[in-house]
Short mmCIF file of C-alpha atoms in Angstrom, two decimals:
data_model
loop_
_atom_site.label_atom_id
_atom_site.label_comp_id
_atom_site.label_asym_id
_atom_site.label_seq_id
_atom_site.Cartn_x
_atom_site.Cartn_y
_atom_site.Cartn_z
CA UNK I 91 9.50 5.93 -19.84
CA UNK I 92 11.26 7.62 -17.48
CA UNK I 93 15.41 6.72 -16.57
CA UNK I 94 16.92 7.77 -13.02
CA UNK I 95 20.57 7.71 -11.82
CA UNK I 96 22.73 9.18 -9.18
CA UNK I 97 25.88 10.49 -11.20
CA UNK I 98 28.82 8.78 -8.74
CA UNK I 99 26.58 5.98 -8.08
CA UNK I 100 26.11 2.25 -10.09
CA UNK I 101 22.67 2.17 -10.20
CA UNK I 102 20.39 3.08 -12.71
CA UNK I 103 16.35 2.97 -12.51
CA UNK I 104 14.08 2.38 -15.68
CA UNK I 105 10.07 3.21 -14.84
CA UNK I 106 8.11 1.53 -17.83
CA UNK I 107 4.45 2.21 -18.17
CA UNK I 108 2.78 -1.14 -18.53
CA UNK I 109 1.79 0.18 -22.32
CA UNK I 110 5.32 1.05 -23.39
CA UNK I 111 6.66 -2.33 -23.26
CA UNK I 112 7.15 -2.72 -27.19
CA UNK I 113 8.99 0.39 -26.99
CA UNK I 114 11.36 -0.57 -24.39
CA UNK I 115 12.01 -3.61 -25.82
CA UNK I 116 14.09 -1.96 -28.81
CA UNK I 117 16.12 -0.50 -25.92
CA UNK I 118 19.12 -2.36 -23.79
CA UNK I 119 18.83 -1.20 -20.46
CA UNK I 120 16.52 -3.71 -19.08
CA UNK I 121 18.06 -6.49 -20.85
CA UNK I 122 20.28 -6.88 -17.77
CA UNK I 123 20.97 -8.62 -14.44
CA UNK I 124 18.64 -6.53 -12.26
CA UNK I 125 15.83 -6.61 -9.38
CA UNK I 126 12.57 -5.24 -10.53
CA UNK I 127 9.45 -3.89 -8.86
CA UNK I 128 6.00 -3.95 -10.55
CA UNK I 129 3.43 -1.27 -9.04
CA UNK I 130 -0.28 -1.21 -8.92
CA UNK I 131 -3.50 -0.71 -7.07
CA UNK I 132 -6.55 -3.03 -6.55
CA UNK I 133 -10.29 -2.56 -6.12
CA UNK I 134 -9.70 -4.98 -2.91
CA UNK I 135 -7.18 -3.58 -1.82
CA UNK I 136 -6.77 -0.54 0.68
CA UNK I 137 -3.18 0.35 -0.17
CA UNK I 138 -1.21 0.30 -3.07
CA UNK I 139 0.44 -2.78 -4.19
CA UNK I 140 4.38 -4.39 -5.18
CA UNK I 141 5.56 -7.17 -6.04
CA UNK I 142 9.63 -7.35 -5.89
CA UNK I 143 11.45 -9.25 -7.96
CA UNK I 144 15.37 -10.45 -9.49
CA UNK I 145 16.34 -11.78 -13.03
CA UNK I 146 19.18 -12.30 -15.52
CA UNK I 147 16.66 -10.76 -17.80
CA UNK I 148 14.73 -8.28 -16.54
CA UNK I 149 12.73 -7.40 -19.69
CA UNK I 150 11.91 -11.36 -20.41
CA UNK I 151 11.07 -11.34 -16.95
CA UNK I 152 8.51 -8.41 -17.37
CA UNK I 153 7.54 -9.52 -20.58
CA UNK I 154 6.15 -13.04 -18.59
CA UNK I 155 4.56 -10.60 -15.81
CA UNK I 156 2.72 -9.28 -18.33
CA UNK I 157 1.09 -11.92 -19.24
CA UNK I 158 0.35 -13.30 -15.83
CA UNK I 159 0.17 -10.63 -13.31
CA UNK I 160 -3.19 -8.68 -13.90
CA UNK I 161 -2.89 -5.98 -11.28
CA UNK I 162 0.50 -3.69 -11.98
CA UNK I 163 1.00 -0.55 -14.08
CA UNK I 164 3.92 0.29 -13.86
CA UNK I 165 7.48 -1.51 -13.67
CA UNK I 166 10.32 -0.08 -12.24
CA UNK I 167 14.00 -2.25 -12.74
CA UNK I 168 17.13 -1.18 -11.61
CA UNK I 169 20.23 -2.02 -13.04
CA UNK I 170 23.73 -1.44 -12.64
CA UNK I 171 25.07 1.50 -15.01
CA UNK I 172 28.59 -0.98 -15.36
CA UNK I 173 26.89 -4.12 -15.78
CA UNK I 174 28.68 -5.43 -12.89
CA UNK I 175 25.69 -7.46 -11.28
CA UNK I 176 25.63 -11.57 -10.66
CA UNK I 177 22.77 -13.44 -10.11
CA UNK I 178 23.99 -13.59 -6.51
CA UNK I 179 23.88 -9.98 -6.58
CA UNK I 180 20.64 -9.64 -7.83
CA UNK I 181 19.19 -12.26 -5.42
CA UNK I 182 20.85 -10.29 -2.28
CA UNK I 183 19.08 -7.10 -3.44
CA UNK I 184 15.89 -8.85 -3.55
CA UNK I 185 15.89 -10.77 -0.63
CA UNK I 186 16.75 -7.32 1.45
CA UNK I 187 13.84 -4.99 -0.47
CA UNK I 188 11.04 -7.59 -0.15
CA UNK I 189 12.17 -7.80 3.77
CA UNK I 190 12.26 -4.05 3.86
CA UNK I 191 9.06 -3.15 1.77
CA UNK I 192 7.04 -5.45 4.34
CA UNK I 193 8.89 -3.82 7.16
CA UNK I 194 8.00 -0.40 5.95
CA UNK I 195 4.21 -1.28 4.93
CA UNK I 196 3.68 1.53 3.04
CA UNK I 197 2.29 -0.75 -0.15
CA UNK I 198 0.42 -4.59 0.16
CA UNK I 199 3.36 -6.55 -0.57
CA UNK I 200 2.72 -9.48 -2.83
CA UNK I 201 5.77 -11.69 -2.06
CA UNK I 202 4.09 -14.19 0.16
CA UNK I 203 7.10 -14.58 1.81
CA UNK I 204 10.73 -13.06 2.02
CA UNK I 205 13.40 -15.00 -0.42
CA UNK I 206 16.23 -16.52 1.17
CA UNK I 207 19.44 -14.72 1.40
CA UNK I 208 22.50 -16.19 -0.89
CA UNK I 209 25.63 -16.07 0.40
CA UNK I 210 27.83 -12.83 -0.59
CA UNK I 211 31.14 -11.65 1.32
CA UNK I 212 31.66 -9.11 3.84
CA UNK I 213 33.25 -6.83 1.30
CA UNK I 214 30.41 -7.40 -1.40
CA UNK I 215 27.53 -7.43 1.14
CA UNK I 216 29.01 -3.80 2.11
CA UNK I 217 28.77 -2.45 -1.51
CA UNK I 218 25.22 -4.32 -2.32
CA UNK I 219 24.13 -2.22 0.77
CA UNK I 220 25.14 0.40 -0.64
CA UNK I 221 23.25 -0.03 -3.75
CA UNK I 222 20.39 -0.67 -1.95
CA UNK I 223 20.85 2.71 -0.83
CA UNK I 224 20.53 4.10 -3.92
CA UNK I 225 17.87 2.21 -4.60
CA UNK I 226 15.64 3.46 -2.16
CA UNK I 227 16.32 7.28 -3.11
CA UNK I 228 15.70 6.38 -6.99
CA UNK I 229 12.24 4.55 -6.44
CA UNK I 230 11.72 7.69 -3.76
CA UNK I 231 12.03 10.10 -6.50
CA UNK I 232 10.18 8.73 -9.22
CA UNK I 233 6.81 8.48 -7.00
CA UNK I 234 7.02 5.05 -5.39
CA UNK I 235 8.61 5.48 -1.93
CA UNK I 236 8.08 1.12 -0.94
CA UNK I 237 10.72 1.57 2.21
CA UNK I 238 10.16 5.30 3.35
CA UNK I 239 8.74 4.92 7.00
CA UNK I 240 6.52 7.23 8.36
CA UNK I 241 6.51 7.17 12.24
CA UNK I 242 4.64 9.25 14.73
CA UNK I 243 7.81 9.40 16.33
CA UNK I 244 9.56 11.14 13.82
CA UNK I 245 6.44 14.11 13.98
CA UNK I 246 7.24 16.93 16.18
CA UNK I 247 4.57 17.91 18.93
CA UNK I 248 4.17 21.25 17.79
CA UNK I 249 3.32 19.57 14.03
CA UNK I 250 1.09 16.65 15.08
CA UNK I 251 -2.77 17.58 14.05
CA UNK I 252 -5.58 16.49 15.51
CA UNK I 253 -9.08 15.70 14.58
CA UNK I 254 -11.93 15.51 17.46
CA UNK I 255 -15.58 14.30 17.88
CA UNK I 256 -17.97 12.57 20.04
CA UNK I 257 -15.79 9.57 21.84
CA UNK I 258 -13.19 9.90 19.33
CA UNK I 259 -9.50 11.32 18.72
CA UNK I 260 -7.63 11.16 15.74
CA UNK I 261 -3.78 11.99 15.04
CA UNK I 262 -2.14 12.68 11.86
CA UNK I 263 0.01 14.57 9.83
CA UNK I 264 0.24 15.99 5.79
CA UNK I 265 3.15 14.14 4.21
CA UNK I 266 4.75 14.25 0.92
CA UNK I 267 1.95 11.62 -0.91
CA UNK I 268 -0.37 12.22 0.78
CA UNK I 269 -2.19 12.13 4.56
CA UNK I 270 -1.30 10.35 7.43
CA UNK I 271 -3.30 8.81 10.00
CA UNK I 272 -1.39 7.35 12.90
CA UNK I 273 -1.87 3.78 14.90
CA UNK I 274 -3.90 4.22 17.36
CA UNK I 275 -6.72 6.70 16.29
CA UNK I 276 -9.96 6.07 16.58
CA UNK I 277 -12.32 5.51 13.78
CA UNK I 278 -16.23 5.90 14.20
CA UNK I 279 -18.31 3.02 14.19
CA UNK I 280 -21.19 4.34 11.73
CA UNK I 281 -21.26 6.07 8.64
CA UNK I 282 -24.35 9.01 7.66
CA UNK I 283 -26.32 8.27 5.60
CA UNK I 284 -25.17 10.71 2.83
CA UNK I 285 -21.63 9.66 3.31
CA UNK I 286 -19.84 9.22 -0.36
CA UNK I 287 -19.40 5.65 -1.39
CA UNK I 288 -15.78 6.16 -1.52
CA UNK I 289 -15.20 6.81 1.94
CA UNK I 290 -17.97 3.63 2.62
CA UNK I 291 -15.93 1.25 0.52
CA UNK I 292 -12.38 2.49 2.39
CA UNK I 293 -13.56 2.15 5.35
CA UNK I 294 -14.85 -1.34 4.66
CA UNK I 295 -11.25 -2.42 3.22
CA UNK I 296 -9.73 -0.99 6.17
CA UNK I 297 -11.53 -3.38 8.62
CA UNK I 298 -11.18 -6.17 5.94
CA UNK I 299 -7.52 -5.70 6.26
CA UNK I 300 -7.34 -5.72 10.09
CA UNK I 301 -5.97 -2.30 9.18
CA UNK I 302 -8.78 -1.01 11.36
CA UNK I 303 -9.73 -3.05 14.02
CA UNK I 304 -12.60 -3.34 16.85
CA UNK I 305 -10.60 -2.85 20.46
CA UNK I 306 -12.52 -3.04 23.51
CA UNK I 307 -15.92 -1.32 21.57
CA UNK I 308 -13.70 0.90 19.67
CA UNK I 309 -12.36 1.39 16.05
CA UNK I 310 -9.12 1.87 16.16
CA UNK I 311 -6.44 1.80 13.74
CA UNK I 312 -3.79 -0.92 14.35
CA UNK I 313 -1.16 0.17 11.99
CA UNK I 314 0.22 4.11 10.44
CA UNK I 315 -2.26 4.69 7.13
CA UNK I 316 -1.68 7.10 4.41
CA UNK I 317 -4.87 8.27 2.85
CA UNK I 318 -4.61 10.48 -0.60
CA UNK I 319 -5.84 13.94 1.38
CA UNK I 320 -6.73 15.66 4.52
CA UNK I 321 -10.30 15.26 3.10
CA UNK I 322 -10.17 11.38 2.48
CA UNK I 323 -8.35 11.19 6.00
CA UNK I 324 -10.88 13.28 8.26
CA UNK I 325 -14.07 11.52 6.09
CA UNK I 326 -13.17 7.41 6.83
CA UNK I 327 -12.57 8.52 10.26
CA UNK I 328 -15.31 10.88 11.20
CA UNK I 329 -17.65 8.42 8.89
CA UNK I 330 -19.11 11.53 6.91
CA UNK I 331 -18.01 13.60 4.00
CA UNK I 332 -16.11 16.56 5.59
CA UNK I 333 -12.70 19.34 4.85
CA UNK I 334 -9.97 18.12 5.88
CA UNK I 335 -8.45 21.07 5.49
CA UNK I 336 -10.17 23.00 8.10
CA UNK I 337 -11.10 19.66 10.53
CA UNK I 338 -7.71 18.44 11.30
CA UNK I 339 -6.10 21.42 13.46
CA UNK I 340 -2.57 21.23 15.50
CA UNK I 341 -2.81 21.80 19.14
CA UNK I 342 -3.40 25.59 19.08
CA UNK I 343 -6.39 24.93 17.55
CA UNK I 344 -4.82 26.18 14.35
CA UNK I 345 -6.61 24.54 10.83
CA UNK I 346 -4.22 22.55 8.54
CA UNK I 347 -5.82 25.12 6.02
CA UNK I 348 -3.91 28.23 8.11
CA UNK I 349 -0.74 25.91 8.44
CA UNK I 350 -0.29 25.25 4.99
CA UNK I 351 -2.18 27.49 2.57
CA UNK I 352 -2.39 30.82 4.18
#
């Protein structure tokens, strides 16, 4: 279990492995007005998954979860430190992080759709923003970064890499969690015949999920996709297994390898 706060700020986050909910139960911070988030991955699935959520009881809340929700490891509910959260509070925070985490699209949101928003004044809307805020920064830091956007546009020239082959051109860039790839690049059409299975079975979710689309006689992707490494990245799209390292290079022709490890 793992607890995260910002010292001048109201908010507190509680991560709870999925296996540690006995323990947590003996505790009182999640037996609170909160919003929680429950994190996992699925074998049909090409990016990680959420699903966002409010209660008057978080715990009882997670405690149901857990016995109907198969996919999720870990749970992550935030709190406030002073217990000065209403249900109406709650239900604002939720309505703006499921709207967010699907505007982001860094994880498969499960919320089929975005909860309404309740009514809250001007003056209270201004300080649940402001939570939200915090929010953010907390799930950020302890590994799950649901809103962080990652835009081509926010990449320098000079650090945009690129990855070249017969009719095709990639673009990406080495992030924080992981690799990259931007909208836009192309994907080849066939894999070799001693490509891993891995990079088979990604590539197959990718079209699945429209994530990777056929434009015009091309593979292209239709959306920003983070892979877990260079490798990963430069194998899906070049359909083989290849380094990363050394096959992405920046416009100098310089290796990601000589960028960032020499």
């Amino acid at each position: 279990m793992k607890i995260a706060e910002i010292t001048n700020r109201v908010v507190k986050a509680v991560l709870v492995p999925r296996n540690k909910l006995e323990y947590i139960a003996s505790r009182d911070e999640l037996k609170n007005v909160g919003v929680y988030f429950l994190f996992g991955e699925s074998a049909d699935k090409a990016k990680p998954m959420v699903y966002i959520g409010e209660a008057e009881d978080c715990l009882d809340r997670i405690k149901q979860h857990n016995r109907l929700k198969e996919f999720w490891n870990y749970a992550v509910v935030t709190v406030s430190k002073i217990n000065a959260f209403t249900k109406s509070h709650a239900k604002y925070l939720e309505h703006i992080a499921v709207a967010e985490a699907k505007e982001a699209n860094r994880f498969d949101t499960e919320n089929t759709v975005v909860p309404s928003k309740p009514f809250v004044t001007e003056s209270m809307e201004a300080d649940l923003l402001d939570s939200f805020d915090t929010i953010k920064i907390l799930l950020s830091t302890l590994g799950f970064p649901v809103f962080d956007k990652i835009t081509k546009e926010s990449i320098t020239k000079k650090e945009l890499l690129m990855l070249k082959g017969d009719n095709l051109y990639a673009e990406g860039d080495l992030i924080d969690d992981g690799f990259v790839v931007f909208k836009g690049s192309g994907l080849k059409h066939n894999t070799t015949a001693s490509c891993h299975d891995y990079l088979v079975t990604l590539r197959k979710k990718l079209i699945e999920e429209q994530i990777v689309m056929n434009v015009d006689g091309k593979y292209r992707f239709m959306e920003d996709y983070i892979f877990n490494s260079p490798s990963t990245a430069s194998g899906v799209v070049l359909g083989r297994a290849t380094n990363g390292w050394t096959s992405w290079k920046d416009r100098s022709g310089i290796t990601l390898d000589e960028l960032k490890r020499k």
